[in-house]
CSV table of N, CA, C and O in Angstrom, one decimal:
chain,number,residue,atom,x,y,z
A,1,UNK,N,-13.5,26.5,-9.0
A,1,UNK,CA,-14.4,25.5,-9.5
A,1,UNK,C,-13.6,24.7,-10.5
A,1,UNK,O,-12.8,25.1,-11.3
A,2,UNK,N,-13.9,23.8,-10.5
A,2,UNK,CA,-13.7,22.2,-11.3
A,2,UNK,C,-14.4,22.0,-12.6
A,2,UNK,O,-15.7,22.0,-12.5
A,3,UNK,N,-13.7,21.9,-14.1
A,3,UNK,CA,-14.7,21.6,-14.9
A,3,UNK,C,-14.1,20.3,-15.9
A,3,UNK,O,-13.1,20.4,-16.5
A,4,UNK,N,-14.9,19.3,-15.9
A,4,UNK,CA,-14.7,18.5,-16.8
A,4,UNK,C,-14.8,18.9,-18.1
A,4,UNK,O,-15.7,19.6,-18.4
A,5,UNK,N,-13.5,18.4,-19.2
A,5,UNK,CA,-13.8,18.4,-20.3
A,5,UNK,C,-13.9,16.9,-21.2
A,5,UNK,O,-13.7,15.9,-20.6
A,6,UNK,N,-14.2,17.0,-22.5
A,6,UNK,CA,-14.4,15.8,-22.9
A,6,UNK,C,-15.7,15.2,-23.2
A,6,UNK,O,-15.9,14.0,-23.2
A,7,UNK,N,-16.8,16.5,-23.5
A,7,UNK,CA,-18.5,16.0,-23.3
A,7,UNK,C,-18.3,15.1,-22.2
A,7,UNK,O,-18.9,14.0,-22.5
A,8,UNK,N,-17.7,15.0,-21.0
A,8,UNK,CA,-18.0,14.2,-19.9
A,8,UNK,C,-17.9,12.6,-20.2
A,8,UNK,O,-18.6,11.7,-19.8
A,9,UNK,N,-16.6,12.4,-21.1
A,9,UNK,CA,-16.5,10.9,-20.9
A,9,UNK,C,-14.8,11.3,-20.5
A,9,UNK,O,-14.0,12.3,-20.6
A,10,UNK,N,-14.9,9.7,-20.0
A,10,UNK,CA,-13.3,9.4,-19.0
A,10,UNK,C,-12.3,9.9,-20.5
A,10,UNK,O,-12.4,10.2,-21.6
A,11,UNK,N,-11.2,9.8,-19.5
A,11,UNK,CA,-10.0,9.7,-20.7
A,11,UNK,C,-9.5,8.4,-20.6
A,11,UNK,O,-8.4,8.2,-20.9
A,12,UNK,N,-10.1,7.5,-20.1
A,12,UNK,CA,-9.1,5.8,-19.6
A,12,UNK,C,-10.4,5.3,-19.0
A,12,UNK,O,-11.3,6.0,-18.4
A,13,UNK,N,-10.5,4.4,-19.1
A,13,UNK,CA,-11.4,3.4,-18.4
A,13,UNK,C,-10.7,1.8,-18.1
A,13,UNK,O,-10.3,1.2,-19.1
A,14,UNK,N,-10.4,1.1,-16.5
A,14,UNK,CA,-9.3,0.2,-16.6
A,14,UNK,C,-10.2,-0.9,-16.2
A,14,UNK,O,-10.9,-0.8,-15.1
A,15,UNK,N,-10.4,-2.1,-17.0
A,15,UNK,CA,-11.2,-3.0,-16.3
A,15,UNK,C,-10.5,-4.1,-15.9
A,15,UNK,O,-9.6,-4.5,-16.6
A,16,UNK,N,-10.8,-4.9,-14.3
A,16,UNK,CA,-10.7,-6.0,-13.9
A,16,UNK,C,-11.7,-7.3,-13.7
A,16,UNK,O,-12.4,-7.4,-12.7
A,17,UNK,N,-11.7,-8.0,-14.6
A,17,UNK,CA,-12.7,-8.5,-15.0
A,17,UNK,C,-14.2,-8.1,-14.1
A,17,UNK,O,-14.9,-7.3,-14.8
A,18,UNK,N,-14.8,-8.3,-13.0
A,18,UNK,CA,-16.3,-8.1,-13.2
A,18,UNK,C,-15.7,-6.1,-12.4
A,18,UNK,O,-16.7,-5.4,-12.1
A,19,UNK,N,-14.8,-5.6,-12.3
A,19,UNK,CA,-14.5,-4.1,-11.4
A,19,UNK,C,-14.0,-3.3,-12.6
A,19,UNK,O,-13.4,-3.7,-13.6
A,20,UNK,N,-14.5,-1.7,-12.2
A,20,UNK,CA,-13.7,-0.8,-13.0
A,20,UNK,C,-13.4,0.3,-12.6
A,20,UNK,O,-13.7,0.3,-11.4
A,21,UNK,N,-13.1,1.0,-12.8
A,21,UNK,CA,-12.9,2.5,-12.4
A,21,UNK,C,-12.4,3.3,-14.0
A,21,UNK,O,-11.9,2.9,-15.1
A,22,UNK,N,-12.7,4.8,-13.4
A,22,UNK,CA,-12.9,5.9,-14.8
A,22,UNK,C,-11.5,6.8,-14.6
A,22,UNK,O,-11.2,6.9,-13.5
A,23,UNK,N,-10.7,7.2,-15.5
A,23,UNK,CA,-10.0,8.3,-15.3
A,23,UNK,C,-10.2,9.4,-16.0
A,23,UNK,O,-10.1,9.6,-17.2
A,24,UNK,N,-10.5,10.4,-15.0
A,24,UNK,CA,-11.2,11.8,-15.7
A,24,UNK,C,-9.8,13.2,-15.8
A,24,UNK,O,-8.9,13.6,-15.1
A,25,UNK,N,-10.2,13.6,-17.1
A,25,UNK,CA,-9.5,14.4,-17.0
A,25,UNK,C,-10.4,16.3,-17.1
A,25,UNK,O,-11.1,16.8,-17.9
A,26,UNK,N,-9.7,16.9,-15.6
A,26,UNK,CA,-10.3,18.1,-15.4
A,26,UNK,C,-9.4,18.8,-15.6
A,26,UNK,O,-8.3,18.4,-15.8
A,27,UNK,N,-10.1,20.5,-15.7
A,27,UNK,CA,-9.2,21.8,-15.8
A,27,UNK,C,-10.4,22.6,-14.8
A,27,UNK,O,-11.6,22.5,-14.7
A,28,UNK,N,-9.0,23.5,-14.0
A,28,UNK,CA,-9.7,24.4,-13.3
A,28,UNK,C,-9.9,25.3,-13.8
A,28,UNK,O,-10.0,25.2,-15.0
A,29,UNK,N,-10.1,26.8,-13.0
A,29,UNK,CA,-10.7,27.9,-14.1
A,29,UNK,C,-9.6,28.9,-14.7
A,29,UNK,O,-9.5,29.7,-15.7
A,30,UNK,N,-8.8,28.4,-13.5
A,30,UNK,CA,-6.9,29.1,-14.0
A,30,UNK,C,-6.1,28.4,-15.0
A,30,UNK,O,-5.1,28.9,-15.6
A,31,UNK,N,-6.6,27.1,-15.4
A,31,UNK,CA,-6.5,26.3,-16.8
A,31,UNK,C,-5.1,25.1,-16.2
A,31,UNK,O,-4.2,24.6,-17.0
A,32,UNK,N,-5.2,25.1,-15.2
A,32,UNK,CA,-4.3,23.9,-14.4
A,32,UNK,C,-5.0,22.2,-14.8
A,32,UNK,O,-6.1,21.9,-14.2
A,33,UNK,N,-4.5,21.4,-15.5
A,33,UNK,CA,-5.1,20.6,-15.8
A,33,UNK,C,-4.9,19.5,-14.6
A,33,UNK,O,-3.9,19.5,-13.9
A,34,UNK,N,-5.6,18.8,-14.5
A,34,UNK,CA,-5.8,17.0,-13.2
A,34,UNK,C,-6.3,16.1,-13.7
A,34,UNK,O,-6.9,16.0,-14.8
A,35,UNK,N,-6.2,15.0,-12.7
A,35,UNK,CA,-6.8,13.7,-13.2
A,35,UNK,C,-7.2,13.1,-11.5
A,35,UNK,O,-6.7,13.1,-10.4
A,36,UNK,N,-8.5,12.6,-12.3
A,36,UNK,CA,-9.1,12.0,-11.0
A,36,UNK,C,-10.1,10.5,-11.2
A,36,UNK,O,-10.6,10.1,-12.2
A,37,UNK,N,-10.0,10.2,-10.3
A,37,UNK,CA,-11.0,8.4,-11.0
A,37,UNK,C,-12.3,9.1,-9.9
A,37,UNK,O,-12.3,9.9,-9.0
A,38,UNK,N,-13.4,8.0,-10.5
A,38,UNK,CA,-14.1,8.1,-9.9
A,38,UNK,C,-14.0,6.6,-9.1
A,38,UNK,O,-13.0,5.9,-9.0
A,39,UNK,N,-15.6,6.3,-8.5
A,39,UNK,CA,-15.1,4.8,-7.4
A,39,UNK,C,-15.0,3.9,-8.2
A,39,UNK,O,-15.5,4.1,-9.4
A,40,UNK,N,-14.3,2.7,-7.6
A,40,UNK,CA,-14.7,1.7,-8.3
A,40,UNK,C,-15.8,0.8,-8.3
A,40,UNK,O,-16.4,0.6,-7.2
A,41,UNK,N,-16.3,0.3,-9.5
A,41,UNK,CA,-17.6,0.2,-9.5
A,41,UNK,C,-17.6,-1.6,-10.2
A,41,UNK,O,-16.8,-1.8,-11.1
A,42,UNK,N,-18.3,-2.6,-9.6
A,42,UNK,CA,-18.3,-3.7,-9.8
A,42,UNK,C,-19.8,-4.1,-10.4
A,42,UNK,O,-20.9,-3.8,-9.9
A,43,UNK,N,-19.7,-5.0,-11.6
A,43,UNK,CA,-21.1,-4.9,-12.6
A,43,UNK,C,-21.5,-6.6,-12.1
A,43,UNK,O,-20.6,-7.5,-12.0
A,44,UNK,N,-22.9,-6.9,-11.7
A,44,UNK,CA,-23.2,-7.7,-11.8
A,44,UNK,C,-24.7,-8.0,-12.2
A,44,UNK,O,-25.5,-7.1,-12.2
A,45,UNK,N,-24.9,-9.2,-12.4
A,45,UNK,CA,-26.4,-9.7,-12.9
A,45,UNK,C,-27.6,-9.8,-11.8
A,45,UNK,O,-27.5,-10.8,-11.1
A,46,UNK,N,-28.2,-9.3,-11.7
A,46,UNK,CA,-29.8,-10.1,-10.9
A,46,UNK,C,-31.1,-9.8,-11.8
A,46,UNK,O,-31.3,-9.0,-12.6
A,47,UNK,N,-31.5,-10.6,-11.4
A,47,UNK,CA,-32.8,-11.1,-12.4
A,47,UNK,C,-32.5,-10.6,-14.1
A,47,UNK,O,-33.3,-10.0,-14.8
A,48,UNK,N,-31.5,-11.0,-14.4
A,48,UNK,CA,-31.2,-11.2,-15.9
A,48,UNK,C,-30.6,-9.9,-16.2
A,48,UNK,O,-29.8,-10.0,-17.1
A,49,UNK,N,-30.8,-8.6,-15.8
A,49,UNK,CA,-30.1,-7.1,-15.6
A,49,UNK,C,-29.2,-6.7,-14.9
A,49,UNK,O,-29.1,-6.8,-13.7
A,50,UNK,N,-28.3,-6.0,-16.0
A,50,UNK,CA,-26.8,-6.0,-15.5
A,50,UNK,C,-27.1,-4.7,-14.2
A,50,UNK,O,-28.0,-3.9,-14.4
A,51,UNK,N,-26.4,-4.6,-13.2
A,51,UNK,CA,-26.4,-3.8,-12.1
A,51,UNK,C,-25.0,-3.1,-11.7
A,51,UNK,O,-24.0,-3.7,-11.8
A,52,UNK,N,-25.0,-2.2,-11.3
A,52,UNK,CA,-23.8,-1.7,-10.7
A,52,UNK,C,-23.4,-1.7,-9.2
A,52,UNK,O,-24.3,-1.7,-8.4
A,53,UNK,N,-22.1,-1.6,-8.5
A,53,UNK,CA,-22.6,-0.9,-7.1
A,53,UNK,C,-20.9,-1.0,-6.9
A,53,UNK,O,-20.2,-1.6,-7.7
A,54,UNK,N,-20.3,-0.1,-5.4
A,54,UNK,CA,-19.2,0.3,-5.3
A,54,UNK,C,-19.0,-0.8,-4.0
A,54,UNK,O,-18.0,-0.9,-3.4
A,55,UNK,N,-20.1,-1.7,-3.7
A,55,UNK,CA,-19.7,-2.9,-2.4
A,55,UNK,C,-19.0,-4.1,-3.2
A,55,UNK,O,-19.3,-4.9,-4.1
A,56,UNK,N,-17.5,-4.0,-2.2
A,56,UNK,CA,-16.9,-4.9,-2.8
A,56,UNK,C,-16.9,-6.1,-2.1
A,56,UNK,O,-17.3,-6.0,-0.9
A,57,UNK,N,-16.4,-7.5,-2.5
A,57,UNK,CA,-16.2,-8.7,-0.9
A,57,UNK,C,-14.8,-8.6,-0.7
A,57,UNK,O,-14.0,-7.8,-1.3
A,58,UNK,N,-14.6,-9.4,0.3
A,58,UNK,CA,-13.1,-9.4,0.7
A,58,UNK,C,-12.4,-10.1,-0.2
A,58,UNK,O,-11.2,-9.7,-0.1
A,59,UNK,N,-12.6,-11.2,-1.2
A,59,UNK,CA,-11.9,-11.7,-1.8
A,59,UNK,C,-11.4,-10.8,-3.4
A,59,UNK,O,-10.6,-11.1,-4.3
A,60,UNK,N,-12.5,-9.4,-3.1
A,60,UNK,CA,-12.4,-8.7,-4.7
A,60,UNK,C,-11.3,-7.1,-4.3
A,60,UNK,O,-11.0,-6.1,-5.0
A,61,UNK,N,-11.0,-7.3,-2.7
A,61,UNK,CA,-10.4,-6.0,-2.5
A,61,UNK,C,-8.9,-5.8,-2.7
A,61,UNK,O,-8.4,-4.8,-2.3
A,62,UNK,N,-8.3,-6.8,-3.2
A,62,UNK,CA,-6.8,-7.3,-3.6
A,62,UNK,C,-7.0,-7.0,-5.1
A,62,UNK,O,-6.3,-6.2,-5.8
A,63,UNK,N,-8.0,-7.6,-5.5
A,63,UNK,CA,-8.5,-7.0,-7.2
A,63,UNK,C,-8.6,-5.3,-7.1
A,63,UNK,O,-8.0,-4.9,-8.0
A,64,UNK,N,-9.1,-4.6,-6.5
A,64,UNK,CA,-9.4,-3.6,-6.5
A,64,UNK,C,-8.0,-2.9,-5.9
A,64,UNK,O,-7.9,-1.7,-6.0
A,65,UNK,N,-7.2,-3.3,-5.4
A,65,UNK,CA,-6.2,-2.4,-4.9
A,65,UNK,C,-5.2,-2.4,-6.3
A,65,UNK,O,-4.5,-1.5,-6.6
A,66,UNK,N,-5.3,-3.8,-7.0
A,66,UNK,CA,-4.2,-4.0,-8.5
A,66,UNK,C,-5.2,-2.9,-9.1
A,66,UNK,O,-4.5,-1.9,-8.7
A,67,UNK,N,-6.0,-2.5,-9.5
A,67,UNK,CA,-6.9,-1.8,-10.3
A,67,UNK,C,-6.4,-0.3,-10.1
A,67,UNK,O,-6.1,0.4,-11.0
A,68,UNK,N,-6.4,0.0,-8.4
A,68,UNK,CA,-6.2,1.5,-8.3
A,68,UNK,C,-4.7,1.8,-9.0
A,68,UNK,O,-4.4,2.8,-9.7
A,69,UNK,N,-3.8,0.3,-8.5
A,69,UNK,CA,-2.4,0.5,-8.7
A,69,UNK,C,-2.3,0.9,-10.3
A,69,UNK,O,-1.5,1.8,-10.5
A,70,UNK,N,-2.8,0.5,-11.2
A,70,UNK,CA,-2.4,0.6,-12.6
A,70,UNK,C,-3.5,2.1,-12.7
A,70,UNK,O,-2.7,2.9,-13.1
A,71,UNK,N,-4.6,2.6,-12.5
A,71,UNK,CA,-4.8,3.4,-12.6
A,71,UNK,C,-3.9,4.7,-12.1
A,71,UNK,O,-4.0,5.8,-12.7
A,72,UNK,N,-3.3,4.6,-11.3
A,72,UNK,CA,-2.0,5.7,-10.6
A,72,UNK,C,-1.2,5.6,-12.1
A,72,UNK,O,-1.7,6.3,-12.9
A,73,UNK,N,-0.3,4.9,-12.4
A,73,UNK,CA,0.3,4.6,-12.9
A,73,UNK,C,-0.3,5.0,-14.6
A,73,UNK,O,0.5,5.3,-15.5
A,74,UNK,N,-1.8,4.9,-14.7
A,74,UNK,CA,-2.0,5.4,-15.9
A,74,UNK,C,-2.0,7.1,-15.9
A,74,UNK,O,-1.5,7.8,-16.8
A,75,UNK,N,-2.9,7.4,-14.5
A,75,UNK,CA,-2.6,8.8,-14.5
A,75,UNK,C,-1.1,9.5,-14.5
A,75,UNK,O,-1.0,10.7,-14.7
A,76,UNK,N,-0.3,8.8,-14.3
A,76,UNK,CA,0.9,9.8,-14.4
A,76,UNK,C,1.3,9.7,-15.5
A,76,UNK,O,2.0,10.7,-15.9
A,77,UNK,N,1.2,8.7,-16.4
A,77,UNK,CA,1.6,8.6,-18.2
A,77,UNK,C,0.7,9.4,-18.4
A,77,UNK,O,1.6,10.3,-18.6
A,78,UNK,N,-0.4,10.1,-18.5
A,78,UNK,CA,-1.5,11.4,-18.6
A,78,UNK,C,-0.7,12.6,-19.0
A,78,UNK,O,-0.4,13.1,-20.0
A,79,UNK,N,-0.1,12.8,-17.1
A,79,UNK,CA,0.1,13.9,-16.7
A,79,UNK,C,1.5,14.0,-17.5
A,79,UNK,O,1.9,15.2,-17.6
A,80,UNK,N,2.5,13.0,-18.0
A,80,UNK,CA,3.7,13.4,-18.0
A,80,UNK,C,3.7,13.7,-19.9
A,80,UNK,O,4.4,14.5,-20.6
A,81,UNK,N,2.6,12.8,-20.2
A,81,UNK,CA,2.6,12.8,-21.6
A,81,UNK,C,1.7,14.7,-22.0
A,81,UNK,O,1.7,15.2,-23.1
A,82,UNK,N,1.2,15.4,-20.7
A,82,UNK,CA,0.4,16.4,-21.3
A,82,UNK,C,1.8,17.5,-20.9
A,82,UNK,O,2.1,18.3,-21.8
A,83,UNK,N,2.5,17.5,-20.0
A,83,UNK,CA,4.0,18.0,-19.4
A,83,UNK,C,4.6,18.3,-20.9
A,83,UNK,O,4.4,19.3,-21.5
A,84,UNK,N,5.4,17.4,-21.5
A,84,UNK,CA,5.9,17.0,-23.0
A,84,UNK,C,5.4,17.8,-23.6
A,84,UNK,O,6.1,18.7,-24.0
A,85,UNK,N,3.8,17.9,-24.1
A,85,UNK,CA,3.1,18.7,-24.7
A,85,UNK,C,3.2,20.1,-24.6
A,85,UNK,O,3.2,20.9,-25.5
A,86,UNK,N,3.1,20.5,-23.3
A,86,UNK,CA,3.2,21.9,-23.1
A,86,UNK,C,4.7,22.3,-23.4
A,86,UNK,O,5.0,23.4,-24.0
A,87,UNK,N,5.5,21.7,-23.1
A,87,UNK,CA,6.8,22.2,-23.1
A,87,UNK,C,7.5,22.4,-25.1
A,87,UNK,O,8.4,23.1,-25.6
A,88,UNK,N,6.4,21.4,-25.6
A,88,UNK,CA,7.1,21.3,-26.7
A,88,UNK,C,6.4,22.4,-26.8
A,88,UNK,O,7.3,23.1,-27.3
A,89,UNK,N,5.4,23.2,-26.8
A,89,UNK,CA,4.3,23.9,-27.2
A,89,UNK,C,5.3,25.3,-26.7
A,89,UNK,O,5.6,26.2,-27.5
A,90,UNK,N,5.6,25.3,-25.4
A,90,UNK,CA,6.4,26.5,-25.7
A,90,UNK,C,7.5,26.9,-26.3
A,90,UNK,O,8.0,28.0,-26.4
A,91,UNK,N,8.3,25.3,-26.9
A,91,UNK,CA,9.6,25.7,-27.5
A,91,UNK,C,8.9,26.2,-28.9
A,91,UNK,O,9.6,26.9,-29.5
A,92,UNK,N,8.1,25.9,-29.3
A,92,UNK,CA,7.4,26.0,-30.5
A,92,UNK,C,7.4,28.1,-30.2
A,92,UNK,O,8.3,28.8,-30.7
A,93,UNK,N,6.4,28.7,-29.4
A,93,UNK,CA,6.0,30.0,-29.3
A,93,UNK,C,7.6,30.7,-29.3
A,93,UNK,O,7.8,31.8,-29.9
A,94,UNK,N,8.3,30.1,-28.7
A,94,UNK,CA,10.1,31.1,-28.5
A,94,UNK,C,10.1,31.4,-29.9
A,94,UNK,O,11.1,32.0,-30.3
């Protein structure tokens, strides 16, 4: 099993102007930490209230592929910056 930490907010949120996506940081139950986005989610207006939804057009799916690309990219500064941490953590315990 999978458990979010963080009272369930992202650790990153990347926005492209009207698109976004979340980066979540999980631990399993063996304490292996990940990172995972949820979809991308595009905010728009009708009848004066803002709306959400994951249908993109063709002209916003080039926006959304730069979006995932910097989200990769954010997740591995995550993963490499928590790497560092642990390691210093054990030169620390020696």
């Amino acid at each position: 099993m999978t458990n979010t930490c963080n009272n369930n907010e992202p650790v990153a949120r990347l926005k492209d102007r009207t698109l976004q996506i979340a980066i979540w940081r999980n631990i399993t139950e063996q304490g292996k930490v990940f990172y995972s986005t949820s979809k991308i989610k595009r905010t728009y207006k009708d009848n004066g209230n803002y709306q959400e939804t994951d249908s993109l057009s063709g002209t916003q799916l080039l926006q959304a592929a730069r979006l995932l690309e910097l989200a990769y990219d954010r997740m591995r500064e995550l993963e490499q910056t928590d790497y560092e941490a642990n390691r210093l953590q054990e030169e620390l315990t020696d």
